Amino acid sequence: MARSTTGTLRLSLSRGAYIAALAPVLKAFLAENPGINLDISWDEELVDINRQGFHGGIRMGDVLSPDMIAVRITPPIRSAFFAAPSYLQAFGVPERPRDLLDHQCIRHRHPTSGKLREWRVTEDGQDISIDPPARLIFDSAAGVIQAAREGHGIGWSMKATMEDHLKTPELATLLEPYARDLPPFYLYFPEQNKRVECLRLLVDFMKTQLKKHQRSNVENAAER
């Protein structure tokens, strides 16, 4: 049943947040709320949503400011190591995470903190982080993926951001048994915006979608 609320909701989010968290449910939200328009800003850097006039944002939980209200809207995010077949033919395929230390790696520097994102893996039942040498560094995940497509080395990012490339011969995934999940995405906003009706409707919708996803996973697991 369509709702009658009208208005424009301004959101700040990264490209990865859009692909992994918002895009899969956007059509359903817009259909359920025909009077709500979304004004979306893609930005890899965390912005001051108060100062720049946003109602809220979507980011991973490990980068959020503690003074924000944060609502979890996704399960943990799958990650993937990847490289072009041409690179793997030239330099070989790593078999274990430690092998990455001897490869040309393409790293992502977070534009807000200025820190390189650690590469997270699960090995021998333990979650660990590795810090391979960086042949190339980008301040966006899109740059990492593009450089990997061109054969410059091995990258690591959210699997959702490269699904289209994995359907073609451009990229191959590596070390899949070792890839560790990334933190979930959260819809966050300042205290004074929690009464914004358009934002409240999006929060409620995203929470419902997450519950459906979790219920589906439980049912699928029970059927196996």
PDB file of C-alpha atoms in Angstrom:
ATOM      1  CA  MET A   1       0.000   0.000   0.000  1.00  0.00           C
ATOM      2  CA  ALA A   2       1.461   3.347  -1.101  1.00  0.00           C
ATOM      3  CA  ARG A   3       1.992   6.034   1.547  1.00  0.00           C
ATOM      4  CA  SER A   4       0.915   9.653   1.242  1.00  0.00           C
ATOM      5  CA  THR A   5       4.012  11.280   2.791  1.00  0.00           C
ATOM      6  CA  THR A   6       5.699  13.754   0.453  1.00  0.00           C
ATOM      7  CA  GLY A   7       9.098  15.437   0.549  1.00  0.00           C
ATOM      8  CA  THR A   8      12.740  15.184  -0.484  1.00  0.00           C
ATOM      9  CA  LEU A   9      15.217  13.169   1.566  1.00  0.00           C
ATOM     10  CA  ARG A  10      18.907  14.122   1.203  1.00  0.00           C
ATOM     11  CA  LEU A  11      21.398  11.320   1.785  1.00  0.00           C
ATOM     12  CA  SER A  12      25.192  11.104   1.733  1.00  0.00           C
ATOM     13  CA  LEU A  13      26.692   7.719   0.885  1.00  0.00           C
ATOM     14  CA  SER A  14      29.583   6.061  -0.859  1.00  0.00           C
ATOM     15  CA  ARG A  15      29.249   4.256  -4.168  1.00  0.00           C
ATOM     16  CA  GLY A  16      29.725   0.967  -2.315  1.00  0.00           C
ATOM     17  CA  ALA A  17      26.964   1.828   0.155  1.00  0.00           C
ATOM     18  CA  TYR A  18      24.615   2.555  -2.726  1.00  0.00           C
ATOM     19  CA  ILE A  19      25.403  -0.713  -4.506  1.00  0.00           C
ATOM     20  CA  ALA A  20      25.360  -2.979  -1.451  1.00  0.00           C
ATOM     21  CA  ALA A  21      22.756  -1.369   0.803  1.00  0.00           C
ATOM     22  CA  LEU A  22      20.378   0.932  -1.070  1.00  0.00           C
ATOM     23  CA  ALA A  23      20.188  -0.215  -4.689  1.00  0.00           C
ATOM     24  CA  PRO A  24      18.784  -3.703  -3.920  1.00  0.00           C
ATOM     25  CA  VAL A  25      15.723  -2.221  -2.167  1.00  0.00           C
ATOM     26  CA  LEU A  26      15.401   1.181  -3.839  1.00  0.00           C
ATOM     27  CA  LYS A  27      12.701   0.221  -6.337  1.00  0.00           C
ATOM     28  CA  ALA A  28      10.510  -1.245  -3.599  1.00  0.00           C
ATOM     29  CA  PHE A  29      10.951   1.802  -1.348  1.00  0.00           C
ATOM     30  CA  LEU A  30      10.061   4.249  -4.113  1.00  0.00           C
ATOM     31  CA  ALA A  31       7.019   2.184  -5.064  1.00  0.00           C
ATOM     32  CA  GLU A  32       5.844   2.131  -1.454  1.00  0.00           C
ATOM     33  CA  ASN A  33       6.490   5.872  -1.027  1.00  0.00           C
ATOM     34  CA  PRO A  34       5.597   7.604  -4.338  1.00  0.00           C
ATOM     35  CA  GLY A  35       5.625  11.047  -2.728  1.00  0.00           C
ATOM     36  CA  ILE A  36       9.219  10.822  -1.478  1.00  0.00           C
ATOM     37  CA  ASN A  37      12.132  11.952  -3.652  1.00  0.00           C
ATOM     38  CA  LEU A  38      15.732  11.015  -2.832  1.00  0.00           C
ATOM     39  CA  ASP A  39      18.553  13.524  -3.342  1.00  0.00           C
ATOM     40  CA  ILE A  40      21.670  11.317  -3.186  1.00  0.00           C
ATOM     41  CA  SER A  41      25.289  12.443  -2.973  1.00  0.00           C
ATOM     42  CA  TRP A  42      27.986   9.849  -3.705  1.00  0.00           C
ATOM     43  CA  ASP A  43      31.110  10.650  -1.717  1.00  0.00           C
ATOM     44  CA  GLU A  44      33.872   8.314  -0.583  1.00  0.00           C
ATOM     45  CA  GLU A  45      34.796  10.775   2.173  1.00  0.00           C
ATOM     46  CA  LEU A  46      32.747  11.147   5.336  1.00  0.00           C
ATOM     47  CA  VAL A  47      31.036  14.524   5.210  1.00  0.00           C
ATOM     48  CA  ASP A  48      29.528  16.736   7.896  1.00  0.00           C
ATOM     49  CA  ILE A  49      25.899  15.927   7.169  1.00  0.00           C
ATOM     50  CA  ASN A  50      24.664  18.687   9.482  1.00  0.00           C
ATOM     51  CA  ARG A  51      26.740  21.415   7.862  1.00  0.00           C
ATOM     52  CA  GLN A  52      26.041  20.229   4.310  1.00  0.00           C
ATOM     53  CA  GLY A  53      22.310  19.880   4.793  1.00  0.00           C
ATOM     54  CA  PHE A  54      21.863  16.112   4.596  1.00  0.00           C
ATOM     55  CA  HIS A  55      19.158  14.349   6.559  1.00  0.00           C
ATOM     56  CA  GLY A  56      21.309  11.238   6.960  1.00  0.00           C
ATOM     57  CA  GLY A  57      23.887   8.950   5.419  1.00  0.00           C
ATOM     58  CA  ILE A  58      24.776   5.313   4.832  1.00  0.00           C
ATOM     59  CA  ARG A  59      28.222   3.990   5.798  1.00  0.00           C
ATOM     60  CA  MET A  60      29.873   0.955   7.338  1.00  0.00           C
ATOM     61  CA  GLY A  61      29.633   0.797  11.093  1.00  0.00           C
ATOM     62  CA  ASP A  62      33.376   0.996  11.686  1.00  0.00           C
ATOM     63  CA  VAL A  63      33.652   4.574  10.372  1.00  0.00           C
ATOM     64  CA  LEU A  64      30.677   6.265  12.053  1.00  0.00           C
ATOM     65  CA  SER A  65      30.876   9.134  14.519  1.00  0.00           C
ATOM     66  CA  PRO A  66      29.629   8.137  18.004  1.00  0.00           C
ATOM     67  CA  ASP A  67      27.375  11.213  18.212  1.00  0.00           C
ATOM     68  CA  MET A  68      25.118   9.876  15.445  1.00  0.00           C
ATOM     69  CA  ILE A  69      22.073   7.640  15.758  1.00  0.00           C
ATOM     70  CA  ALA A  70      22.954   4.541  13.723  1.00  0.00           C
ATOM     71  CA  VAL A  71      20.532   1.849  12.527  1.00  0.00           C
ATOM     72  CA  ARG A  72      21.921  -1.343  11.056  1.00  0.00           C
ATOM     73  CA  ILE A  73      20.419  -2.006   7.621  1.00  0.00           C
ATOM     74  CA  THR A  74      22.468  -4.889   6.141  1.00  0.00           C
ATOM     75  CA  PRO A  75      24.093  -8.118   7.242  1.00  0.00           C
ATOM     76  CA  PRO A  76      27.908  -8.219   7.234  1.00  0.00           C
ATOM     77  CA  ILE A  77      29.220  -7.490   3.738  1.00  0.00           C
ATOM     78  CA  ARG A  78      31.059 -10.123   1.723  1.00  0.00           C
ATOM     79  CA  SER A  79      34.544  -9.187   0.571  1.00  0.00           C
ATOM     80  CA  ALA A  80      36.704 -10.552  -2.236  1.00  0.00           C
ATOM     81  CA  PHE A  81      40.280 -10.587  -3.470  1.00  0.00           C
ATOM     82  CA  PHE A  82      40.495 -10.187  -7.232  1.00  0.00           C
ATOM     83  CA  ALA A  83      42.836  -9.753 -10.170  1.00  0.00           C
ATOM     84  CA  ALA A  84      42.821  -9.856 -13.949  1.00  0.00           C
ATOM     85  CA  PRO A  85      43.659 -13.207 -15.587  1.00  0.00           C
ATOM     86  CA  SER A  86      46.569 -11.498 -17.381  1.00  0.00           C
ATOM     87  CA  TYR A  87      48.161 -10.580 -14.034  1.00  0.00           C
ATOM     88  CA  LEU A  88      47.695 -14.094 -12.642  1.00  0.00           C
ATOM     89  CA  GLN A  89      49.236 -15.648 -15.750  1.00  0.00           C
ATOM     90  CA  ALA A  90      52.277 -13.414 -15.361  1.00  0.00           C
ATOM     91  CA  PHE A  91      52.770 -13.600 -11.580  1.00  0.00           C
ATOM     92  CA  GLY A  92      50.945 -16.716 -10.410  1.00  0.00           C
ATOM     93  CA  VAL A  93      47.908 -17.319  -8.220  1.00  0.00           C
ATOM     94  CA  PRO A  94      48.322 -16.835  -4.444  1.00  0.00           C
ATOM     95  CA  GLU A  95      47.226 -19.911  -2.527  1.00  0.00           C
ATOM     96  CA  ARG A  96      47.254 -18.519   1.026  1.00  0.00           C
ATOM     97  CA  PRO A  97      46.952 -14.974   2.419  1.00  0.00           C
ATOM     98  CA  ARG A  98      50.680 -14.788   3.241  1.00  0.00           C
ATOM     99  CA  ASP A  99      51.418 -15.196  -0.468  1.00  0.00           C
ATOM    100  CA  LEU A 100      50.005 -11.700  -1.025  1.00  0.00           C
ATOM    101  CA  LEU A 101      53.142 -10.257   0.561  1.00  0.00           C
ATOM    102  CA  ASP A 102      55.034 -11.269  -2.574  1.00  0.00           C
ATOM    103  CA  HIS A 103      52.518  -9.828  -5.042  1.00  0.00           C
ATOM    104  CA  GLN A 104      51.799  -6.414  -6.513  1.00  0.00           C
ATOM    105  CA  CYS A 105      48.845  -5.206  -4.457  1.00  0.00           C
ATOM    106  CA  ILE A 106      46.398  -2.393  -5.096  1.00  0.00           C
ATOM    107  CA  ARG A 107      45.300  -0.713  -1.862  1.00  0.00           C
ATOM    108  CA  HIS A 108      42.541   1.670  -0.836  1.00  0.00           C
ATOM    109  CA  ARG A 109      43.313   4.711   1.313  1.00  0.00           C
ATOM    110  CA  HIS A 110      40.308   5.994   3.238  1.00  0.00           C
ATOM    111  CA  PRO A 111      39.918   9.637   2.159  1.00  0.00           C
ATOM    112  CA  THR A 112      38.693  10.793   5.580  1.00  0.00           C
ATOM    113  CA  SER A 113      41.204   9.143   7.909  1.00  0.00           C
ATOM    114  CA  GLY A 114      44.043   8.988   5.379  1.00  0.00           C
ATOM    115  CA  LYS A 115      44.793   5.420   6.500  1.00  0.00           C
ATOM    116  CA  LEU A 116      45.209   2.418   4.240  1.00  0.00           C
ATOM    117  CA  ARG A 117      42.420  -0.093   4.731  1.00  0.00           C
ATOM    118  CA  GLU A 118      43.816  -3.252   6.260  1.00  0.00           C
ATOM    119  CA  TRP A 119      43.137  -6.435   4.353  1.00  0.00           C
ATOM    120  CA  ARG A 120      41.098  -8.766   6.529  1.00  0.00           C
ATOM    121  CA  VAL A 121      41.237 -12.537   6.229  1.00  0.00           C
ATOM    122  CA  THR A 122      40.204 -15.626   8.153  1.00  0.00           C
ATOM    123  CA  GLU A 123      42.911 -18.279   8.384  1.00  0.00           C
ATOM    124  CA  ASP A 124      43.069 -21.377  10.591  1.00  0.00           C
ATOM    125  CA  GLY A 125      39.883 -20.252  12.318  1.00  0.00           C
ATOM    126  CA  GLN A 126      41.256 -16.835  13.272  1.00  0.00           C
ATOM    127  CA  ASP A 127      40.369 -13.394  11.937  1.00  0.00           C
ATOM    128  CA  ILE A 128      43.557 -11.520  11.124  1.00  0.00           C
ATOM    129  CA  SER A 129      44.622  -8.431   9.186  1.00  0.00           C
ATOM    130  CA  ILE A 130      47.490  -8.271   6.719  1.00  0.00           C
ATOM    131  CA  ASP A 131      49.366  -5.262   5.429  1.00  0.00           C
ATOM    132  CA  PRO A 132      50.834  -6.136   2.018  1.00  0.00           C
ATOM    133  CA  PRO A 133      53.079  -3.689   0.165  1.00  0.00           C
ATOM    134  CA  ALA A 134      51.088  -1.314  -2.025  1.00  0.00           C
ATOM    135  CA  ARG A 135      52.113  -1.072  -5.653  1.00  0.00           C
ATOM    136  CA  LEU A 136      49.213   1.317  -6.314  1.00  0.00           C
ATOM    137  CA  ILE A 137      47.010   3.257  -3.879  1.00  0.00           C
ATOM    138  CA  PHE A 138      43.622   4.819  -4.640  1.00  0.00           C
ATOM    139  CA  ASP A 139      41.222   6.854  -2.534  1.00  0.00           C
ATOM    140  CA  SER A 140      38.204   5.039  -3.994  1.00  0.00           C
ATOM    141  CA  ALA A 141      37.204   1.409  -4.390  1.00  0.00           C
ATOM    142  CA  ALA A 142      36.352   2.134  -8.021  1.00  0.00           C
ATOM    143  CA  GLY A 143      40.001   3.016  -8.650  1.00  0.00           C
ATOM    144  CA  VAL A 144      41.174  -0.252  -7.096  1.00  0.00           C
ATOM    145  CA  ILE A 145      38.789  -2.253  -9.281  1.00  0.00           C
ATOM    146  CA  GLN A 146      39.743  -0.383 -12.461  1.00  0.00           C
ATOM    147  CA  ALA A 147      43.472  -0.883 -11.867  1.00  0.00           C
ATOM    148  CA  ALA A 148      42.932  -4.577 -11.199  1.00  0.00           C
ATOM    149  CA  ARG A 149      40.960  -4.878 -14.450  1.00  0.00           C
ATOM    150  CA  GLU A 150      43.943  -3.366 -16.268  1.00  0.00           C
ATOM    151  CA  GLY A 151      46.228  -6.075 -14.880  1.00  0.00           C
ATOM    152  CA  HIS A 152      48.239  -3.987 -12.404  1.00  0.00           C
ATOM    153  CA  GLY A 153      47.868  -6.315  -9.430  1.00  0.00           C
ATOM    154  CA  ILE A 154      45.590  -7.810  -6.780  1.00  0.00           C
ATOM    155  CA  GLY A 155      42.844  -5.799  -5.095  1.00  0.00           C
ATOM    156  CA  TRP A 156      40.458  -6.357  -2.195  1.00  0.00           C
ATOM    157  CA  SER A 157      37.041  -4.798  -1.713  1.00  0.00           C
ATOM    158  CA  MET A 158      33.337  -5.477  -1.284  1.00  0.00           C
ATOM    159  CA  LYS A 159      32.239  -8.263  -3.590  1.00  0.00           C
ATOM    160  CA  ALA A 160      29.022  -6.416  -4.435  1.00  0.00           C
ATOM    161  CA  THR A 161      30.928  -3.560  -6.092  1.00  0.00           C
ATOM    162  CA  MET A 162      32.462  -5.871  -8.692  1.00  0.00           C
ATOM    163  CA  GLU A 163      29.678  -8.366  -9.408  1.00  0.00           C
ATOM    164  CA  ASP A 164      29.258  -7.100 -12.979  1.00  0.00           C
ATOM    165  CA  HIS A 165      32.974  -7.521 -13.681  1.00  0.00           C
ATOM    166  CA  LEU A 166      32.978 -11.045 -12.268  1.00  0.00           C
ATOM    167  CA  LYS A 167      30.353 -12.036 -14.848  1.00  0.00           C
ATOM    168  CA  THR A 168      32.923 -11.326 -17.573  1.00  0.00           C
ATOM    169  CA  PRO A 169      36.524 -12.508 -18.103  1.00  0.00           C
ATOM    170  CA  GLU A 170      37.833  -9.171 -16.765  1.00  0.00           C
ATOM    171  CA  LEU A 171      38.390 -10.265 -13.171  1.00  0.00           C
ATOM    172  CA  ALA A 172      38.790 -13.474 -11.214  1.00  0.00           C
ATOM    173  CA  THR A 173      38.318 -13.903  -7.470  1.00  0.00           C
ATOM    174  CA  LEU A 174      41.108 -15.319  -5.330  1.00  0.00           C
ATOM    175  CA  LEU A 175      41.540 -16.843  -1.884  1.00  0.00           C
ATOM    176  CA  GLU A 176      37.771 -17.201  -1.471  1.00  0.00           C
ATOM    177  CA  PRO A 177      37.983 -19.518   1.585  1.00  0.00           C
ATOM    178  CA  TYR A 178      39.986 -16.810   3.383  1.00  0.00           C
ATOM    179  CA  ALA A 179      37.932 -13.709   2.524  1.00  0.00           C
ATOM    180  CA  ARG A 180      36.546 -12.164   5.715  1.00  0.00           C
ATOM    181  CA  ASP A 181      33.253 -10.299   5.920  1.00  0.00           C
ATOM    182  CA  LEU A 182      33.274  -6.525   6.295  1.00  0.00           C
ATOM    183  CA  PRO A 183      31.123  -4.656   8.854  1.00  0.00           C
ATOM    184  CA  PRO A 184      27.437  -4.084   8.046  1.00  0.00           C
ATOM    185  CA  PHE A 185      26.118  -0.820   6.639  1.00  0.00           C
ATOM    186  CA  TYR A 186      24.206   1.571   8.862  1.00  0.00           C
ATOM    187  CA  LEU A 187      21.763   4.356   8.126  1.00  0.00           C
ATOM    188  CA  TYR A 188      22.885   7.169  10.407  1.00  0.00           C
ATOM    189  CA  PHE A 189      21.605  10.633  11.255  1.00  0.00           C
ATOM    190  CA  PRO A 190      21.835  13.313  13.962  1.00  0.00           C
ATOM    191  CA  GLU A 191      19.421  13.357  16.883  1.00  0.00           C
ATOM    192  CA  GLN A 192      17.527  16.388  15.585  1.00  0.00           C
ATOM    193  CA  ASN A 193      16.593  14.596  12.348  1.00  0.00           C
ATOM    194  CA  LYS A 194      14.930  11.560  13.882  1.00  0.00           C
ATOM    195  CA  ARG A 195      11.502  13.220  13.569  1.00  0.00           C
ATOM    196  CA  VAL A 196      11.879  13.877   9.831  1.00  0.00           C
ATOM    197  CA  GLU A 197       9.047  11.770   8.457  1.00  0.00           C
ATOM    198  CA  CYS A 198      10.721  10.824   5.163  1.00  0.00           C
ATOM    199  CA  LEU A 199      13.793   9.645   7.067  1.00  0.00           C
ATOM    200  CA  ARG A 200      11.706   7.709   9.570  1.00  0.00           C
ATOM    201  CA  LEU A 201       9.947   5.873   6.760  1.00  0.00           C
ATOM    202  CA  LEU A 202      13.270   4.923   5.171  1.00  0.00           C
ATOM    203  CA  VAL A 203      14.623   3.702   8.518  1.00  0.00           C
ATOM    204  CA  ASP A 204      11.544   1.545   9.136  1.00  0.00           C
ATOM    205  CA  PHE A 205      11.632   0.194   5.588  1.00  0.00           C
ATOM    206  CA  MET A 206      15.316  -0.738   5.752  1.00  0.00           C
ATOM    207  CA  LYS A 207      14.889  -2.430   9.140  1.00  0.00           C
ATOM    208  CA  THR A 208      12.015  -4.489   7.725  1.00  0.00           C
ATOM    209  CA  GLN A 209      14.102  -5.510   4.713  1.00  0.00           C
ATOM    210  CA  LEU A 210      16.951  -6.636   6.970  1.00  0.00           C
ATOM    211  CA  LYS A 211      14.561  -8.751   9.070  1.00  0.00           C
ATOM    212  CA  LYS A 212      13.211 -10.378   5.885  1.00  0.00           C
ATOM    213  CA  HIS A 213      16.744 -11.159   4.762  1.00  0.00           C
ATOM    214  CA  GLN A 214      17.649 -12.673   8.119  1.00  0.00           C
ATOM    215  CA  ARG A 215      14.435 -14.729   8.196  1.00  0.00           C
ATOM    216  CA  SER A 216      15.111 -16.012   4.691  1.00  0.00           C
ATOM    217  CA  ASN A 217      18.632 -17.056   5.651  1.00  0.00           C
ATOM    218  CA  VAL A 218      17.333 -18.984   8.666  1.00  0.00           C
ATOM    219  CA  GLU A 219      14.716 -20.761   6.546  1.00  0.00           C
ATOM    220  CA  ASN A 220      17.268 -21.638   3.864  1.00  0.00           C
ATOM    221  CA  ALA A 221      19.669 -22.994   6.467  1.00  0.00           C
ATOM    222  CA  ALA A 222      16.891 -25.144   7.963  1.00  0.00           C
ATOM    223  CA  GLU A 223      16.148 -26.665   4.542  1.00  0.00           C
ATOM    224  CA  ARG A 224      19.739 -27.773   3.939  1.00  0.00           C
TER     225      ARG A 224
END
